[in-house]
XYZ file of N, CA and C in Angstrom:
372
model
N 114.240 42.047 104.362
C 114.281 40.875 103.387
C 114.170 41.556 102.246
N 113.531 42.561 102.112
C 113.514 43.400 100.770
C 114.580 43.637 100.090
N 115.826 43.916 100.874
C 116.878 44.690 100.396
C 117.347 43.782 98.959
N 118.332 44.058 98.599
C 118.974 43.495 97.422
C 119.758 42.554 98.073
N 120.278 41.326 97.624
C 121.109 40.522 98.140
C 122.804 40.679 97.646
N 123.464 40.648 98.064
C 125.017 40.754 97.788
C 125.139 42.164 97.089
N 124.654 43.152 97.360
C 124.798 44.399 97.018
C 123.966 45.079 95.815
N 123.209 44.104 95.729
C 122.228 44.418 94.354
C 122.512 44.418 93.199
N 123.775 43.588 92.917
C 124.427 43.527 91.613
C 123.329 42.038 90.664
N 122.933 41.150 91.604
C 122.062 40.194 91.199
C 120.833 40.247 90.696
N 120.305 41.473 91.414
C 119.127 41.803 91.254
C 117.886 41.190 91.835
N 118.386 40.189 92.593
C 117.408 39.489 93.744
C 117.354 39.985 95.247
N 115.935 39.764 95.759
C 116.140 40.262 97.110
C 116.706 39.133 98.119
N 116.729 39.525 99.296
C 117.365 38.617 100.413
C 116.196 37.487 100.374
N 114.785 37.651 100.546
C 113.897 36.797 100.655
C 113.975 35.800 99.359
N 114.327 36.279 98.468
C 114.272 35.354 97.529
C 115.444 34.088 97.303
N 116.779 34.705 97.961
C 117.359 34.009 97.983
C 117.590 32.751 99.213
N 117.306 33.402 100.346
C 116.556 32.482 101.350
C 115.686 31.433 100.986
N 114.630 31.923 100.214
C 113.816 30.895 99.917
C 114.172 29.928 99.063
N 115.246 30.221 97.988
C 116.143 29.395 97.071
C 116.621 28.321 98.152
N 117.470 28.674 99.114
C 118.387 28.022 99.830
C 117.307 27.019 100.782
N 116.364 27.612 101.401
C 115.651 26.786 102.176
C 114.967 25.538 101.335
N 114.409 25.922 100.320
C 113.816 24.847 99.322
C 114.909 23.913 98.831
N 116.026 24.291 98.541
C 117.156 23.324 98.403
C 117.316 22.551 99.607
N 117.377 23.038 100.826
C 117.746 22.074 101.659
C 116.617 21.017 102.125
N 115.437 21.547 101.969
C 114.348 20.481 102.266
C 114.436 19.409 101.061
N 114.781 19.904 99.927
C 114.787 18.844 98.714
C 116.111 17.851 99.322
N 117.153 18.337 99.568
C 117.952 17.589 100.043
C 117.935 16.570 101.121
N 117.230 17.239 101.936
C 116.456 16.257 103.085
C 115.838 15.217 102.670
N 115.079 15.274 101.606
C 113.933 14.317 100.739
C 114.799 13.379 100.276
N 115.964 13.847 99.668
C 116.794 12.882 99.131
C 117.521 11.892 99.945
N 117.853 12.348 100.980
C 118.754 11.710 102.096
C 117.909 10.823 102.690
N 116.709 11.078 103.037
C 115.917 10.123 103.742
C 115.123 9.033 102.891
N 115.574 8.878 101.626
C 115.011 7.770 100.519
C 115.862 6.740 100.669
N 115.260 5.683 100.825
C 116.171 4.154 101.119
C 115.003 3.443 99.888
N 115.561 2.703 98.828
C 114.506 2.152 97.832
C 113.446 2.742 97.587
N 112.440 2.282 97.860
C 111.363 3.032 97.324
C 110.829 3.760 98.178
N 111.086 3.889 99.338
C 110.576 4.664 100.615
C 111.228 5.783 100.806
N 110.503 6.903 101.612
C 111.295 7.854 102.279
C 110.746 7.562 103.821
N 111.658 7.698 104.666
C 111.672 7.473 106.285
C 111.452 8.731 106.676
N 110.541 8.708 107.687
C 110.314 9.799 108.656
C 111.724 10.306 109.400
N 113.098 10.487 109.025
C 113.849 10.712 110.037
C 113.536 12.237 110.704
N 112.862 12.995 109.695
C 112.770 14.374 110.219
C 111.094 14.723 110.076
N 110.732 15.529 110.868
C 109.505 16.203 110.681
C 110.277 17.781 110.855
N 109.707 18.719 109.445
C 110.130 19.992 109.034
C 108.977 20.928 109.417
N 109.478 22.017 109.858
C 108.630 23.110 110.045
C 109.511 24.394 109.565
N 108.822 25.064 108.732
C 109.344 26.832 108.321
C 108.491 27.768 108.801
N 108.929 28.596 109.149
C 107.849 29.717 109.871
C 108.436 30.949 109.218
N 107.399 32.099 108.632
C 107.453 33.032 108.312
C 106.981 34.220 109.041
N 107.839 35.278 109.227
C 107.540 36.200 110.005
C 107.712 37.643 109.611
N 106.795 38.312 110.511
C 107.111 39.893 109.839
C 106.623 40.594 111.104
N 106.623 42.013 110.965
C 106.048 42.974 112.097
C 104.672 42.587 112.425
N 103.732 42.005 111.663
C 102.536 41.561 111.947
C 102.388 40.366 112.683
N 103.004 39.126 112.161
C 102.506 37.897 112.614
C 103.986 37.389 112.301
N 103.921 35.657 112.958
C 104.906 34.719 112.774
C 103.903 33.534 112.520
N 104.070 32.704 111.478
C 103.189 31.610 111.068
C 103.941 30.580 110.380
N 103.197 29.554 110.156
C 103.794 28.396 109.333
C 103.930 28.966 107.840
N 104.882 28.658 107.117
C 105.068 29.533 105.885
C 104.998 28.347 104.346
N 104.703 26.981 104.843
C 104.548 26.010 103.591
C 103.421 26.341 103.141
N 103.220 26.130 101.791
C 102.514 26.474 100.974
C 101.456 25.218 100.527
N 100.604 25.473 99.729
C 99.752 24.461 99.297
C 99.093 23.639 100.087
N 99.027 22.282 99.756
C 98.324 21.064 100.578
C 98.632 21.152 102.263
N 100.082 22.182 102.390
C 100.803 22.014 103.652
C 100.687 23.075 104.332
N 99.951 23.987 103.703
C 99.552 25.216 104.312
C 98.997 25.579 105.771
N 99.341 26.279 106.649
C 99.116 26.140 107.889
C 99.532 25.294 108.872
N 100.589 24.335 108.168
C 101.038 23.409 109.289
C 102.172 23.460 109.813
N 102.591 23.368 111.496
C 103.503 23.948 111.776
C 104.808 22.756 111.554
N 104.570 21.690 111.752
C 105.510 20.509 111.320
C 104.872 19.139 110.335
N 105.564 19.081 109.552
C 105.363 17.912 108.662
C 106.086 16.782 108.468
N 105.904 15.343 108.430
C 107.042 14.594 108.412
C 107.554 14.513 106.645
N 108.657 14.367 106.849
C 109.447 14.388 105.352
C 108.897 13.698 104.731
N 108.494 12.667 104.585
C 107.458 11.633 103.942
C 106.767 12.752 103.039
N 105.547 13.202 103.950
C 105.048 13.711 103.092
C 105.358 15.254 102.697
N 106.166 15.782 102.970
C 106.823 16.815 102.493
C 107.334 16.411 101.128
N 107.935 15.455 101.258
C 108.561 15.077 99.803
C 107.705 15.031 98.587
N 106.343 14.432 99.093
C 105.339 14.113 98.121
C 104.451 15.453 97.881
N 104.412 16.265 98.573
C 103.412 17.431 98.149
C 104.255 18.919 98.243
N 105.107 18.943 97.121
C 105.636 20.559 96.744
C 104.820 21.317 96.340
N 104.818 22.696 96.686
C 103.799 23.482 96.251
C 103.881 23.609 94.826
N 104.765 23.478 93.832
C 105.059 23.433 92.594
C 106.731 22.874 92.315
N 106.729 22.566 91.221
C 108.167 22.290 90.599
C 108.405 22.970 89.329
N 109.310 23.982 89.440
C 109.800 25.042 88.720
C 111.229 24.262 87.931
N 111.368 24.774 86.657
C 112.291 24.535 85.649
C 113.241 25.799 86.134
N 114.664 25.524 86.114
C 115.732 26.277 86.629
C 116.683 25.890 85.869
N 117.744 27.291 85.455
C 119.174 26.698 84.803
C 120.224 27.049 86.099
N 120.784 25.964 85.977
C 122.222 26.135 86.899
C 123.316 25.832 86.162
N 124.633 25.893 86.436
C 125.809 26.239 85.819
C 126.552 24.742 85.969
N 126.869 23.950 85.157
C 127.504 22.683 85.605
C 129.014 22.427 84.615
N 129.590 21.643 84.800
C 130.766 21.283 84.495
C 130.520 20.928 83.149
N 131.323 21.152 82.095
C 130.935 20.622 80.673
C 132.236 19.413 80.508
N 132.972 19.034 81.228
C 133.749 18.102 81.232
C 135.189 18.382 80.436
N 135.239 19.454 79.846
C 136.494 20.356 79.261
C 137.140 21.212 79.733
N 136.824 21.788 81.172
C 137.293 22.516 81.842
C 136.387 23.895 81.653
N 135.111 23.901 81.104
C 134.141 24.773 80.861
C 133.020 24.749 81.494
N 131.902 25.669 81.360
C 130.903 25.732 82.262
C 129.486 25.720 80.962
N 128.635 24.804 81.412
C 127.401 24.929 80.540
C 126.115 25.194 81.358
N 125.119 25.765 80.989
C 123.727 25.919 81.393
C 123.314 24.593 81.263
N 122.614 24.080 82.181
C 121.641 22.664 82.278
C 120.488 23.275 83.142
N 119.162 22.692 82.483
C 118.007 22.668 83.032
C 117.702 22.021 83.783
N 117.207 22.168 85.122
C 116.760 21.240 86.217
C 115.518 21.382 86.449
N 114.967 20.062 87.267
C 113.596 20.609 87.720
C 113.922 21.095 89.342
N 113.242 21.883 89.915
C 113.348 22.448 91.036
C 112.040 22.737 92.026
N 111.925 21.441 92.959
C 110.681 21.635 94.355
C 110.874 22.930 94.737
N 109.521 23.355 95.013
C 109.312 24.805 95.782
C 108.257 24.232 96.766
N 108.444 24.390 98.065
C 107.404 24.329 99.143
C 106.998 25.546 99.679
N 107.835 26.358 99.555
C 107.046 27.944 99.781
C 107.454 28.892 98.850
N 107.081 29.949 98.791
C 107.277 31.234 98.313
C 108.056 32.436 99.131
N 108.926 32.890 98.408
C 109.516 34.156 99.534
C 108.257 35.560 99.792
N 108.456 35.871 100.798
C 107.580 36.457 101.299
C 108.386 37.797 102.152
N 108.106 39.175 102.034
C 108.567 40.061 102.945
C 107.528 41.314 102.945
N 107.347 41.752 104.193
C 106.903 42.813 104.671
C 107.153 43.418 106.034
N 107.813 44.436 105.783
C 108.059 45.385 107.154
C 109.237 44.747 107.605
N 109.695 44.824 109.060
C 110.620 44.485 109.783
C 110.531 42.859 110.090
N 111.471 42.558 110.471
C 111.636 41.108 110.830
C 112.097 40.613 112.695
N 110.989 40.818 113.178
C 111.419 40.660 114.710
C 111.582 39.273 115.142
N 112.909 38.877 115.109
C 113.400 37.420 115.134
C 113.070 36.920 116.531
N 112.917 37.526 117.735
C 112.657 37.220 119.028
C 111.109 36.503 118.755
N 110.409 37.226 118.359
C 108.820 36.488 118.197
C 108.853 35.063 117.501
N 109.587 35.336 116.234
C 109.965 33.758 115.752
C 110.382 32.917 116.303
N 111.572 32.985 117.311
C 112.117 31.965 117.945
C 111.312 31.599 118.977
N 110.337 32.551 119.541
C 109.507 32.240 120.628
C 108.353 31.198 120.068
N 107.943 31.608 118.858
C 107.135 30.741 118.216
C 107.525 29.333 117.879
N 108.645 29.358 117.508
C 109.564 27.923 117.173
C 109.606 26.816 118.406
N 109.682 27.568 119.792
C 109.882 26.852 120.939
C 108.861 26.106 121.322
């Protein structure tokens, strides 16, 4: 997970790309569970981080150490909200940069190998 993603041209590690993808997925789940002024607990979400040394819940902040969290609680307790730049259609066939708020529930972490079997045993 420490290796560069996509051959290294982008300068981001695999762990950083995976964290972005999973944080975006959690955000989309929160949006899909929102109806009028409530977020319905259609899902309970857990994120496991694993390395050669351990396999443990990876959510941060107030949710740290918890294996499963109702989506309504997850939506209201991100670790932090960052501003990121994304490419958007400018309406004239071009592309423009747009600043968006991006909630994060966990940060990327990498250390040593990644024994997937241990993580799958923990998840079941």
